Amino acid sequence: MVGLIGAIGAGKSTAARCFAGRGGQVIDADALGHDALRQPEIVAALMKRWGERIVREDGSLDRREIGRIVFADRNERSALETTVFPYITRRAQTEISAAQANPDVGFVVLDAAVLLEAGWGDLVDALAYVDAPREMRLGRLAARSGWDETELTARESAQWSAEAKKARADTVLVNDGSREDLQAQVDRFVAQFCNVDGVRL
Ligand SMILES: CC(C)(COP(=O)(O)OP(=O)(O)OC[C@H]1O[C@@H](n2cnc3c(N)ncnc32)[C@H](O)[C@@H]1O)[C@@H](O)C(=O)NCCC(=O)NCCS
Ligand SMILES: Nc1ncnc2c1ncn2[C@@H]1O[C@H](COP(=O)(O)OP(=O)(O)OP(=O)(O)O)[C@@H](O)[C@H]1O
């Protein structure tokens, strides 16, 4: 199993698509986290803590508002993680088992920004870190999500340092060029670490 981490906005999801195009089954931890926020018992617990301010007009939880709360205060982030991590971990385990049991799946990719912080490092056989210059990441995040530098910095402060993560990675994929350039780097990683024709990682 391959782990995918990286600098925020560097292109993890984009790299995940590159892996998927080469036979990898991607498990997207951010998406599982979003599913967690749709579970009635989790919604109730978070509303009890933060009130109506985190609820949008359509009744769903406002992730942007929750992000403002938890990335400004370590205690609040901890409260959110305690509430959602059991669900995310359960779902990830189920999806990993299903993918590993599927003979059509060449290898499994766990795309999880906080993979190391969550203690999932031992689950993976090879770890790729996606990187890009900060200015480039800021531009991409502004275009994709409307985030500014304050939001990026707040999230960065909630994670291990780039140096600590890179030190644990087998490879750094530098996503400062075209998507084709990133695909070529992913292809080299797959050739080196994912024996897709033989033993499955
Ligand atoms: C705080 C929430 C509501 C913000 O939602 P939003 O749609 O704005 O961001 P999204 O979930 O797409 O995450 C985007 C990026 O934020 C960073 N991030 C998210 N959660 C965390 C966290 N707990 N710690 C550090 N960074 C985080 C990651 O780099 C992630 O890739 C959401 O991220 C959340 O519920 N987080 C807690 C669950 C979690 O840790 N998920 C990460 C994968 S396990
Ligand atoms: N090589 C590239 N060229 C141009 N745009 C890119 C490239 N790679 C990624 N992008 C764009 O940059 C934005 C951020 O990429 P992506 O969503 O893959 O990052 P991420 O690391 O998954 O983000 P997050 O840390 O928020 O989970 C996206 O809109 C994506 O389409």
CSV table of C-alpha atoms and ligand atoms in Angstrom, one decimal:
chain,number,residue,atom,x,y,z
A,1,MET,CA,0.0,0.0,0.0
A,2,VAL,CA,1.2,3.5,-0.9
A,3,GLY,CA,0.7,6.5,1.3
A,4,LEU,CA,0.2,9.9,-0.2
A,5,ILE,CA,1.0,13.1,1.8
A,6,GLY,CA,2.3,16.5,1.0
A,7,ALA,CA,2.2,20.2,1.4
A,8,ILE,CA,-1.3,21.7,1.5
A,9,GLY,CA,-2.4,22.5,-2.0
A,10,ALA,CA,0.6,20.9,-3.6
A,11,GLY,CA,-1.5,18.5,-5.6
A,12,LYS,CA,-2.2,15.3,-3.5
A,13,SER,CA,-5.6,14.8,-5.1
A,14,THR,CA,-4.1,15.5,-8.5
A,15,ALA,CA,-1.3,12.9,-7.8
A,16,ALA,CA,-3.9,10.5,-6.6
A,17,ARG,CA,-5.6,10.6,-10.0
A,18,CYS,CA,-2.2,9.9,-11.6
A,19,PHE,CA,-1.9,6.8,-9.4
A,20,ALA,CA,-5.5,5.8,-10.2
A,21,GLY,CA,-4.7,5.9,-13.9
A,22,ARG,CA,-2.0,3.3,-13.4
A,23,GLY,CA,-4.2,0.7,-11.6
A,24,GLY,CA,-4.1,2.1,-8.0
A,25,GLN,CA,-7.3,2.1,-5.9
A,26,VAL,CA,-7.3,5.5,-4.1
A,27,ILE,CA,-8.8,5.9,-0.6
A,28,ASP,CA,-9.4,9.6,0.0
A,29,ALA,CA,-9.3,10.4,3.7
A,30,ASP,CA,-10.5,14.0,3.2
A,31,ALA,CA,-13.6,12.5,1.5
A,32,LEU,CA,-14.1,10.1,4.4
A,33,GLY,CA,-13.8,13.1,6.7
A,34,HIS,CA,-16.5,14.8,4.7
A,35,ASP,CA,-18.7,11.7,5.0
A,36,ALA,CA,-18.2,11.8,8.8
A,37,LEU,CA,-19.7,15.2,8.9
A,38,ARG,CA,-22.9,13.8,7.4
A,39,GLN,CA,-23.4,11.2,10.1
A,40,PRO,CA,-26.4,12.3,12.3
A,41,GLU,CA,-24.6,11.4,15.6
A,42,ILE,CA,-21.6,13.4,14.6
A,43,VAL,CA,-23.7,16.3,13.4
A,44,ALA,CA,-25.5,16.3,16.8
A,45,ALA,CA,-22.3,16.2,18.8
A,46,LEU,CA,-20.7,19.1,16.8
A,47,MET,CA,-23.8,21.2,17.0
A,48,LYS,CA,-23.9,20.7,20.7
A,49,ARG,CA,-20.4,22.1,20.9
A,50,TRP,CA,-20.5,24.9,18.4
A,51,GLY,CA,-24.2,25.7,17.9
A,52,GLU,CA,-26.1,26.9,14.9
A,53,ARG,CA,-23.2,28.8,13.5
A,54,ILE,CA,-21.8,25.6,11.9
A,55,VAL,CA,-25.1,24.8,10.1
A,56,ARG,CA,-25.8,26.0,6.6
A,57,GLU,CA,-29.3,26.9,5.3
A,58,ASP,CA,-29.8,23.5,3.8
A,59,GLY,CA,-29.1,21.8,7.1
A,60,SER,CA,-25.6,20.5,6.2
A,61,LEU,CA,-22.6,21.3,8.3
A,62,ASP,CA,-20.5,24.3,7.1
A,63,ARG,CA,-17.0,23.0,6.7
A,64,ARG,CA,-15.6,26.4,6.1
A,65,GLU,CA,-16.9,27.7,9.4
A,66,ILE,CA,-15.7,24.5,11.2
A,67,GLY,CA,-12.3,25.1,9.6
A,68,ARG,CA,-12.2,28.6,11.0
A,69,ILE,CA,-12.9,27.3,14.5
A,70,VAL,CA,-10.6,24.4,14.6
A,71,PHE,CA,-7.6,25.8,12.8
A,72,ALA,CA,-7.6,28.7,15.1
A,73,ASP,CA,-7.7,26.7,18.3
A,74,ARG,CA,-5.8,23.5,19.1
A,75,ASN,CA,-8.4,22.4,21.7
A,76,GLU,CA,-11.3,22.7,19.3
A,77,ARG,CA,-9.4,20.8,16.6
A,78,SER,CA,-8.7,18.1,19.1
A,79,ALA,CA,-12.4,18.0,19.9
A,80,LEU,CA,-13.3,17.6,16.2
A,81,GLU,CA,-10.7,14.9,15.7
A,82,THR,CA,-11.9,12.9,18.7
A,83,THR,CA,-15.4,13.1,17.3
A,84,VAL,CA,-14.7,12.1,13.7
A,85,PHE,CA,-11.5,10.0,13.7
A,86,PRO,CA,-13.2,6.8,14.9
A,87,TYR,CA,-15.6,7.0,11.9
A,88,ILE,CA,-12.8,7.9,9.5
A,89,THR,CA,-10.5,5.1,10.7
A,90,ARG,CA,-13.3,2.5,10.5
A,91,ARG,CA,-14.2,3.5,7.0
A,92,ALA,CA,-10.6,3.6,5.9
A,93,GLN,CA,-10.0,0.1,7.3
A,94,THR,CA,-13.1,-1.3,5.5
A,95,GLU,CA,-12.1,0.3,2.2
A,96,ILE,CA,-8.5,-0.9,2.5
A,97,SER,CA,-9.6,-4.5,3.2
A,98,ALA,CA,-12.0,-4.4,0.3
A,99,ALA,CA,-9.4,-3.0,-2.1
A,100,GLN,CA,-6.7,-5.5,-1.0
A,101,ALA,CA,-9.2,-8.4,-1.5
A,102,ASN,CA,-10.0,-7.3,-5.0
A,103,PRO,CA,-7.9,-9.0,-7.6
A,104,ASP,CA,-8.5,-6.2,-10.1
A,105,VAL,CA,-6.8,-3.7,-7.9
A,106,GLY,CA,-3.0,-3.4,-8.7
A,107,PHE,CA,-2.2,-1.5,-5.5
A,108,VAL,CA,-3.9,0.7,-2.9
A,109,VAL,CA,-3.2,4.4,-2.3
A,110,LEU,CA,-4.1,6.0,1.0
A,111,ASP,CA,-4.4,9.7,0.2
A,112,ALA,CA,-4.4,11.3,3.7
A,113,ALA,CA,-2.8,14.7,4.5
A,114,VAL,CA,-2.5,13.8,8.2
A,115,LEU,CA,-1.4,10.2,7.6
A,116,LEU,CA,1.6,10.5,9.8
A,117,GLU,CA,-0.1,12.7,12.5
A,118,ALA,CA,-2.9,10.2,12.7
A,119,GLY,CA,-0.4,7.3,13.3
A,120,TRP,CA,-1.2,5.5,10.1
A,121,GLY,CA,2.4,5.5,8.9
A,122,ASP,CA,2.9,1.8,9.7
A,123,LEU,CA,0.0,0.9,7.4
A,124,VAL,CA,1.9,1.8,4.2
A,125,ASP,CA,4.8,0.1,2.4
A,126,ALA,CA,5.9,3.2,0.5
A,127,LEU,CA,5.3,6.9,1.1
A,128,ALA,CA,5.2,9.7,-1.4
A,129,TYR,CA,5.2,13.4,-0.5
A,130,VAL,CA,3.8,15.9,-3.0
A,131,ASP,CA,5.5,19.3,-2.9
A,132,ALA,CA,5.3,22.6,-4.8
A,133,PRO,CA,6.6,26.1,-4.0
A,134,ARG,CA,4.4,28.0,-1.5
A,135,GLU,CA,3.5,30.9,-3.9
A,136,MET,CA,2.3,28.3,-6.4
A,137,ARG,CA,0.3,26.5,-3.8
A,138,LEU,CA,-1.3,29.7,-2.6
A,139,GLY,CA,-2.4,30.6,-6.1
A,140,ARG,CA,-3.9,27.2,-6.7
A,141,LEU,CA,-5.7,27.2,-3.4
A,142,ALA,CA,-7.1,30.7,-4.0
A,143,ALA,CA,-8.4,29.5,-7.3
A,144,ARG,CA,-9.7,26.1,-6.1
A,145,SER,CA,-11.1,27.0,-2.6
A,146,GLY,CA,-10.9,30.8,-2.2
A,147,TRP,CA,-8.3,30.3,0.6
A,148,ASP,CA,-5.9,33.1,1.4
A,149,GLU,CA,-2.5,33.0,3.1
A,150,THR,CA,-4.1,33.2,6.6
A,151,GLU,CA,-6.1,30.0,6.0
A,152,LEU,CA,-3.1,28.2,4.5
A,153,THR,CA,-0.9,29.2,7.4
A,154,ALA,CA,-3.5,28.1,10.0
A,155,ARG,CA,-3.8,24.7,8.4
A,156,GLU,CA,0.0,24.3,8.1
A,157,SER,CA,0.4,25.1,11.8
A,158,ALA,CA,-1.9,22.2,12.6
A,159,GLN,CA,0.4,19.7,10.8
A,160,TRP,CA,3.8,18.3,11.2
A,161,SER,CA,6.5,20.4,9.5
A,162,ALA,CA,7.3,19.8,5.9
A,163,GLU,CA,10.8,18.7,6.9
A,164,ALA,CA,9.6,16.1,9.3
A,165,LYS,CA,7.2,14.7,6.7
A,166,LYS,CA,9.7,14.7,3.9
A,167,ALA,CA,12.2,12.8,6.1
A,168,ARG,CA,9.7,10.0,6.4
A,169,ALA,CA,8.8,9.9,2.7
A,170,ASP,CA,10.5,7.5,0.2
A,171,THR,CA,10.1,10.0,-2.6
A,172,VAL,CA,9.2,13.7,-3.0
A,173,LEU,CA,7.0,14.4,-6.1
A,174,VAL,CA,7.6,18.0,-7.2
A,175,ASN,CA,4.4,19.3,-8.7
A,176,ASP,CA,5.7,22.6,-10.1
A,177,GLY,CA,5.1,21.9,-13.8
A,178,SER,CA,2.4,20.4,-15.9
A,179,ARG,CA,0.1,17.5,-14.9
A,180,GLU,CA,2.0,15.4,-17.5
A,181,ASP,CA,5.2,16.1,-15.6
A,182,LEU,CA,3.6,15.0,-12.4
A,183,GLN,CA,2.3,11.8,-14.1
A,184,ALA,CA,5.8,11.0,-15.3
A,185,GLN,CA,7.1,11.3,-11.7
A,186,VAL,CA,4.2,9.1,-10.4
A,187,ASP,CA,5.0,6.5,-13.1
A,188,ARG,CA,8.6,6.3,-11.9
A,189,PHE,CA,7.4,5.9,-8.3
A,190,VAL,CA,5.0,3.1,-9.4
A,191,ALA,CA,7.7,1.4,-11.3
A,192,GLN,CA,10.0,1.5,-8.3
A,193,PHE,CA,7.6,0.7,-5.5
A,194,CYS,CA,4.5,-0.9,-6.9
A,195,ASN,CA,5.2,-4.3,-8.4
A,196,VAL,CA,1.9,-4.2,-10.3
A,197,ASP,CA,2.6,-7.4,-12.3
A,198,GLY,CA,3.7,-9.4,-9.3
A,199,VAL,CA,3.4,-9.1,-5.6
A,200,ARG,CA,0.8,-6.5,-4.7
A,201,LEU,CA,1.7,-3.7,-2.3
B,1,LIG,C1,-12.0,21.0,9.4
B,1,LIG,C2,-12.8,20.6,8.2
B,1,LIG,C3,-14.3,20.6,8.5
B,1,LIG,C4,-12.4,21.6,7.0
B,1,LIG,O1,-13.1,21.1,5.8
B,1,LIG,P1,-12.6,21.6,4.4
B,1,LIG,O2,-13.5,21.2,3.4
B,1,LIG,O3,-12.3,23.1,4.5
B,1,LIG,O4,-11.1,20.9,4.2
B,1,LIG,P2,-10.8,19.4,3.8
B,1,LIG,O5,-11.5,18.5,4.6
B,1,LIG,O6,-11.0,19.3,2.3
B,1,LIG,O7,-9.2,19.3,4.1
B,1,LIG,C5,-8.3,20.0,3.3
B,1,LIG,C6,-7.0,20.0,4.0
B,1,LIG,O8,-7.0,20.6,5.3
B,1,LIG,C7,-6.0,20.0,6.1
B,1,LIG,N1,-6.7,19.3,7.3
B,1,LIG,C8,-7.9,18.8,7.4
B,1,LIG,N2,-8.1,18.3,8.6
B,1,LIG,C9,-7.0,18.5,9.3
B,1,LIG,C10,-6.5,18.2,10.6
B,1,LIG,N3,-7.4,17.5,11.4
B,1,LIG,N4,-5.3,18.5,10.9
B,1,LIG,C11,-4.5,19.2,10.1
B,1,LIG,N5,-4.8,19.5,8.8
B,1,LIG,C12,-6.1,19.1,8.4
B,1,LIG,C13,-5.4,18.8,5.2
B,1,LIG,O9,-4.3,19.3,4.6
B,1,LIG,C14,-6.5,18.6,4.2
B,1,LIG,O10,-6.0,18.0,3.0
B,1,LIG,C15,-12.3,19.1,7.7
B,1,LIG,O11,-11.0,19.2,7.2
B,1,LIG,C16,-12.4,18.1,8.9
B,1,LIG,O12,-13.5,17.7,9.3
B,1,LIG,N6,-11.2,17.7,9.4
B,1,LIG,C17,-11.1,16.7,10.5
B,1,LIG,C18,-11.0,15.4,9.9
B,1,LIG,C19,-9.6,15.2,9.3
B,1,LIG,O13,-8.6,15.2,10.0
B,1,LIG,N7,-9.6,15.0,8.0
B,1,LIG,C20,-8.3,14.8,7.3
B,1,LIG,C21,-8.1,13.5,6.7
B,1,LIG,S1,-8.1,12.2,8.0
B,2,LIG,N1,0.5,20.6,-12.2
B,2,LIG,C1,-0.6,21.4,-12.0
B,2,LIG,N2,-0.9,22.4,-12.9
B,2,LIG,C2,-1.9,23.2,-12.7
B,2,LIG,N3,-2.8,23.1,-11.7
B,2,LIG,C3,-2.6,22.1,-10.8
B,2,LIG,C4,-1.5,21.2,-10.9
B,2,LIG,N4,-1.6,20.3,-9.9
B,2,LIG,C5,-2.7,20.6,-9.2
B,2,LIG,N5,-3.3,21.7,-9.7
B,2,LIG,C6,-4.5,22.4,-9.2
B,2,LIG,O1,-4.2,22.9,-8.0
B,2,LIG,C7,-5.3,22.8,-7.1
B,2,LIG,C8,-4.8,22.0,-5.8
B,2,LIG,O2,-4.5,20.7,-6.2
B,2,LIG,P1,-5.1,19.5,-5.4
B,2,LIG,O3,-6.5,19.7,-5.0
B,2,LIG,O4,-4.7,18.2,-6.1
B,2,LIG,O5,-4.2,19.7,-4.1
B,2,LIG,P2,-4.2,18.9,-2.7
B,2,LIG,O6,-2.8,18.8,-2.2
B,2,LIG,O7,-5.0,17.7,-2.8
B,2,LIG,O8,-5.0,20.0,-1.8
B,2,LIG,P3,-5.4,19.9,-0.2
B,2,LIG,O9,-4.1,20.0,0.5
B,2,LIG,O10,-6.3,21.0,0.0
B,2,LIG,O11,-6.0,18.5,0.0
B,2,LIG,C9,-6.4,22.1,-7.8
B,2,LIG,O12,-7.3,23.0,-8.3
B,2,LIG,C10,-5.7,21.4,-9.0
B,2,LIG,O13,-6.5,21.2,-10.1
